[in-house]
Amino acid sequence: AAISNEQASAQLRELIQTRVVHDLGSRNADMTVRVEIVSSMLIGLIVGRHIVHVAGIVEQDRESLVRVVAPAVQAILAPTPAY
């Protein structure tokens, strides 16, 4: 319900844009897009775990989720150069 609330969505969007994207993505436009993608992924994980209660996500402890998600986040934020 909170995600569908326009005011809550606006506040979350503002938080992401002012705190996360500005602080981490200010290096260049490519990094801004990367930070926005990671932010969206993490919001999806939070929604799936705490609002929608996706069984496979809810059943995992925090460390297990970090172990699975961290490599994807790292690959997006710090990709290895293509040769």
mmCIF file with all atom_site columns, C-alpha atoms in Angstrom:
data_model
loop_
_atom_site.group_PDB
_atom_site.id
_atom_site.type_symbol
_atom_site.label_atom_id
_atom_site.label_alt_id
_atom_site.label_comp_id
_atom_site.label_asym_id
_atom_site.label_entity_id
_atom_site.label_seq_id
_atom_site.pdbx_PDB_ins_code
_atom_site.Cartn_x
_atom_site.Cartn_y
_atom_site.Cartn_z
_atom_site.occupancy
_atom_site.B_iso_or_equiv
_atom_site.pdbx_formal_charge
_atom_site.auth_seq_id
_atom_site.auth_comp_id
_atom_site.auth_asym_id
_atom_site.auth_atom_id
_atom_site.pdbx_PDB_model_num
ATOM 1  C CA . ALA A 1 1  ? 0.000  0.000   0.000   1.00 0.00 ? 1  ALA A CA 1
ATOM 2  C CA . ALA A 1 2  ? 2.798  2.434   0.829   1.00 0.00 ? 2  ALA A CA 1
ATOM 3  C CA . ILE A 1 3  ? 4.448  1.874   -2.549  1.00 0.00 ? 3  ILE A CA 1
ATOM 4  C CA . SER A 1 4  ? 1.177  2.627   -4.346  1.00 0.00 ? 4  SER A CA 1
ATOM 5  C CA . ASN A 1 5  ? 0.709  5.810   -2.314  1.00 0.00 ? 5  ASN A CA 1
ATOM 6  C CA . GLU A 1 6  ? 1.838  8.684   -4.531  1.00 0.00 ? 6  GLU A CA 1
ATOM 7  C CA . GLN A 1 7  ? 3.226  10.725  -1.636  1.00 0.00 ? 7  GLN A CA 1
ATOM 8  C CA . ALA A 1 8  ? 5.257  7.779   -0.309  1.00 0.00 ? 8  ALA A CA 1
ATOM 9  C CA . SER A 1 9  ? 6.531  7.036   -3.815  1.00 0.00 ? 9  SER A CA 1
ATOM 10 C CA . ALA A 1 10 ? 7.559  10.657  -4.272  1.00 0.00 ? 10 ALA A CA 1
ATOM 11 C CA . GLN A 1 11 ? 9.391  10.674  -0.948  1.00 0.00 ? 11 GLN A CA 1
ATOM 12 C CA . LEU A 1 12 ? 11.230 7.460   -1.792  1.00 0.00 ? 12 LEU A CA 1
ATOM 13 C CA . ARG A 1 13 ? 12.136 8.759   -5.247  1.00 0.00 ? 13 ARG A CA 1
ATOM 14 C CA . GLU A 1 14 ? 13.419 12.017  -3.726  1.00 0.00 ? 14 GLU A CA 1
ATOM 15 C CA . LEU A 1 15 ? 15.490 10.098  -1.182  1.00 0.00 ? 15 LEU A CA 1
ATOM 16 C CA . ILE A 1 16 ? 17.077 7.994   -3.896  1.00 0.00 ? 16 ILE A CA 1
ATOM 17 C CA . GLN A 1 17 ? 17.746 10.943  -6.151  1.00 0.00 ? 17 GLN A CA 1
ATOM 18 C CA . THR A 1 18 ? 19.070 13.342  -3.526  1.00 0.00 ? 18 THR A CA 1
ATOM 19 C CA . ARG A 1 19 ? 21.015 10.957  -1.316  1.00 0.00 ? 19 ARG A CA 1
ATOM 20 C CA . VAL A 1 20 ? 22.082 7.957   -3.319  1.00 0.00 ? 20 VAL A CA 1
ATOM 21 C CA . VAL A 1 21 ? 22.257 9.150   -6.904  1.00 0.00 ? 21 VAL A CA 1
ATOM 22 C CA . HIS A 1 22 ? 23.697 12.565  -6.106  1.00 0.00 ? 22 HIS A CA 1
ATOM 23 C CA . ASP A 1 23 ? 26.330 11.222  -3.693  1.00 0.00 ? 23 ASP A CA 1
ATOM 24 C CA . LEU A 1 24 ? 27.378 8.164   -5.697  1.00 0.00 ? 24 LEU A CA 1
ATOM 25 C CA . GLY A 1 25 ? 26.407 9.032   -9.226  1.00 0.00 ? 25 GLY A CA 1
ATOM 26 C CA . SER A 1 26 ? 27.809 12.514  -9.497  1.00 0.00 ? 26 SER A CA 1
ATOM 27 C CA . ARG A 1 27 ? 30.956 11.257  -11.212 1.00 0.00 ? 27 ARG A CA 1
ATOM 28 C CA . ASN A 1 28 ? 29.320 10.973  -14.640 1.00 0.00 ? 28 ASN A CA 1
ATOM 29 C CA . ALA A 1 29 ? 26.075 10.158  -16.432 1.00 0.00 ? 29 ALA A CA 1
ATOM 30 C CA . ASP A 1 30 ? 26.968 6.476   -16.844 1.00 0.00 ? 30 ASP A CA 1
ATOM 31 C CA . MET A 1 31 ? 27.515 6.083   -13.095 1.00 0.00 ? 31 MET A CA 1
ATOM 32 C CA . THR A 1 32 ? 24.247 7.877   -12.380 1.00 0.00 ? 32 THR A CA 1
ATOM 33 C CA . VAL A 1 33 ? 22.369 5.302   -14.459 1.00 0.00 ? 33 VAL A CA 1
ATOM 34 C CA . ARG A 1 34 ? 24.260 2.468   -12.748 1.00 0.00 ? 34 ARG A CA 1
ATOM 35 C CA . VAL A 1 35 ? 23.391 3.801   -9.292  1.00 0.00 ? 35 VAL A CA 1
ATOM 36 C CA . GLU A 1 36 ? 19.736 4.174   -10.283 1.00 0.00 ? 36 GLU A CA 1
ATOM 37 C CA . ILE A 1 37 ? 19.651 0.566   -11.539 1.00 0.00 ? 37 ILE A CA 1
ATOM 38 C CA . VAL A 1 38 ? 21.167 -0.748  -8.308  1.00 0.00 ? 38 VAL A CA 1
ATOM 39 C CA . SER A 1 39 ? 18.784 1.369   -6.240  1.00 0.00 ? 39 SER A CA 1
ATOM 40 C CA . SER A 1 40 ? 15.841 -0.056  -8.166  1.00 0.00 ? 40 SER A CA 1
ATOM 41 C CA . MET A 1 41 ? 17.105 -3.599  -7.686  1.00 0.00 ? 41 MET A CA 1
ATOM 42 C CA . LEU A 1 42 ? 17.474 -3.116  -3.939  1.00 0.00 ? 42 LEU A CA 1
ATOM 43 C CA . ILE A 1 43 ? 14.040 -1.522  -3.641  1.00 0.00 ? 43 ILE A CA 1
ATOM 44 C CA . GLY A 1 44 ? 12.616 -4.518  -5.489  1.00 0.00 ? 44 GLY A CA 1
ATOM 45 C CA . LEU A 1 45 ? 14.349 -6.847  -3.046  1.00 0.00 ? 45 LEU A CA 1
ATOM 46 C CA . ILE A 1 46 ? 12.963 -4.919  -0.078  1.00 0.00 ? 46 ILE A CA 1
ATOM 47 C CA . VAL A 1 47 ? 9.454  -4.891  -1.537  1.00 0.00 ? 47 VAL A CA 1
ATOM 48 C CA . GLY A 1 48 ? 9.652  -8.600  -2.312  1.00 0.00 ? 48 GLY A CA 1
ATOM 49 C CA . ARG A 1 49 ? 10.850 -9.463  1.170   1.00 0.00 ? 49 ARG A CA 1
ATOM 50 C CA . HIS A 1 50 ? 8.850  -7.112  3.392   1.00 0.00 ? 50 HIS A CA 1
ATOM 51 C CA . ILE A 1 51 ? 5.712  -6.136  1.472   1.00 0.00 ? 51 ILE A CA 1
ATOM 52 C CA . VAL A 1 52 ? 4.905  -8.892  -1.029  1.00 0.00 ? 52 VAL A CA 1
ATOM 53 C CA . HIS A 1 53 ? 6.507  -11.629 1.125   1.00 0.00 ? 53 HIS A CA 1
ATOM 54 C CA . VAL A 1 54 ? 8.085  -13.640 -1.683  1.00 0.00 ? 54 VAL A CA 1
ATOM 55 C CA . ALA A 1 55 ? 8.759  -16.959 0.049   1.00 0.00 ? 55 ALA A CA 1
ATOM 56 C CA . GLY A 1 56 ? 12.226 -17.593 -1.373  1.00 0.00 ? 56 GLY A CA 1
ATOM 57 C CA . ILE A 1 57 ? 13.416 -14.150 -0.305  1.00 0.00 ? 57 ILE A CA 1
ATOM 58 C CA . VAL A 1 58 ? 11.691 -14.118 3.090   1.00 0.00 ? 58 VAL A CA 1
ATOM 59 C CA . GLU A 1 59 ? 13.177 -17.501 4.021   1.00 0.00 ? 59 GLU A CA 1
ATOM 60 C CA . GLN A 1 60 ? 16.763 -16.310 3.520   1.00 0.00 ? 60 GLN A CA 1
ATOM 61 C CA . ASP A 1 61 ? 18.709 -14.617 6.267   1.00 0.00 ? 61 ASP A CA 1
ATOM 62 C CA . ARG A 1 62 ? 20.282 -11.238 5.558   1.00 0.00 ? 62 ARG A CA 1
ATOM 63 C CA . GLU A 1 63 ? 23.789 -12.637 5.058   1.00 0.00 ? 63 GLU A CA 1
ATOM 64 C CA . SER A 1 64 ? 22.536 -15.114 2.447   1.00 0.00 ? 64 SER A CA 1
ATOM 65 C CA . LEU A 1 65 ? 20.795 -12.365 0.518   1.00 0.00 ? 65 LEU A CA 1
ATOM 66 C CA . VAL A 1 66 ? 23.892 -10.181 0.620   1.00 0.00 ? 66 VAL A CA 1
ATOM 67 C CA . ARG A 1 67 ? 26.002 -13.085 -0.630  1.00 0.00 ? 67 ARG A CA 1
ATOM 68 C CA . VAL A 1 68 ? 23.686 -13.513 -3.627  1.00 0.00 ? 68 VAL A CA 1
ATOM 69 C CA . VAL A 1 69 ? 23.015 -9.855  -4.429  1.00 0.00 ? 69 VAL A CA 1
ATOM 70 C CA . ALA A 1 70 ? 26.434 -8.316  -3.748  1.00 0.00 ? 70 ALA A CA 1
ATOM 71 C CA . PRO A 1 71 ? 28.166 -9.702  -6.859  1.00 0.00 ? 71 PRO A CA 1
ATOM 72 C CA . ALA A 1 72 ? 25.407 -8.278  -9.071  1.00 0.00 ? 72 ALA A CA 1
ATOM 73 C CA . VAL A 1 73 ? 25.637 -4.878  -7.385  1.00 0.00 ? 73 VAL A CA 1
ATOM 74 C CA . GLN A 1 74 ? 29.410 -4.887  -7.718  1.00 0.00 ? 74 GLN A CA 1
ATOM 75 C CA . ALA A 1 75 ? 29.218 -5.901  -11.383 1.00 0.00 ? 75 ALA A CA 1
ATOM 76 C CA . ILE A 1 76 ? 26.892 -2.984  -12.124 1.00 0.00 ? 76 ILE A CA 1
ATOM 77 C CA . LEU A 1 77 ? 28.760 -0.349  -10.117 1.00 0.00 ? 77 LEU A CA 1
ATOM 78 C CA . ALA A 1 78 ? 32.304 -1.429  -10.930 1.00 0.00 ? 78 ALA A CA 1
ATOM 79 C CA . PRO A 1 79 ? 32.254 -3.393  -14.178 1.00 0.00 ? 79 PRO A CA 1
ATOM 80 C CA . THR A 1 80 ? 35.427 -4.996  -15.404 1.00 0.00 ? 80 THR A CA 1
ATOM 81 C CA . PRO A 1 81 ? 36.716 -3.386  -18.577 1.00 0.00 ? 81 PRO A CA 1
ATOM 82 C CA . ALA A 1 82 ? 35.954 -5.233  -21.818 1.00 0.00 ? 82 ALA A CA 1
ATOM 83 C CA . TYR A 1 83 ? 39.011 -6.426  -23.682 1.00 0.00 ? 83 TYR A CA 1
#
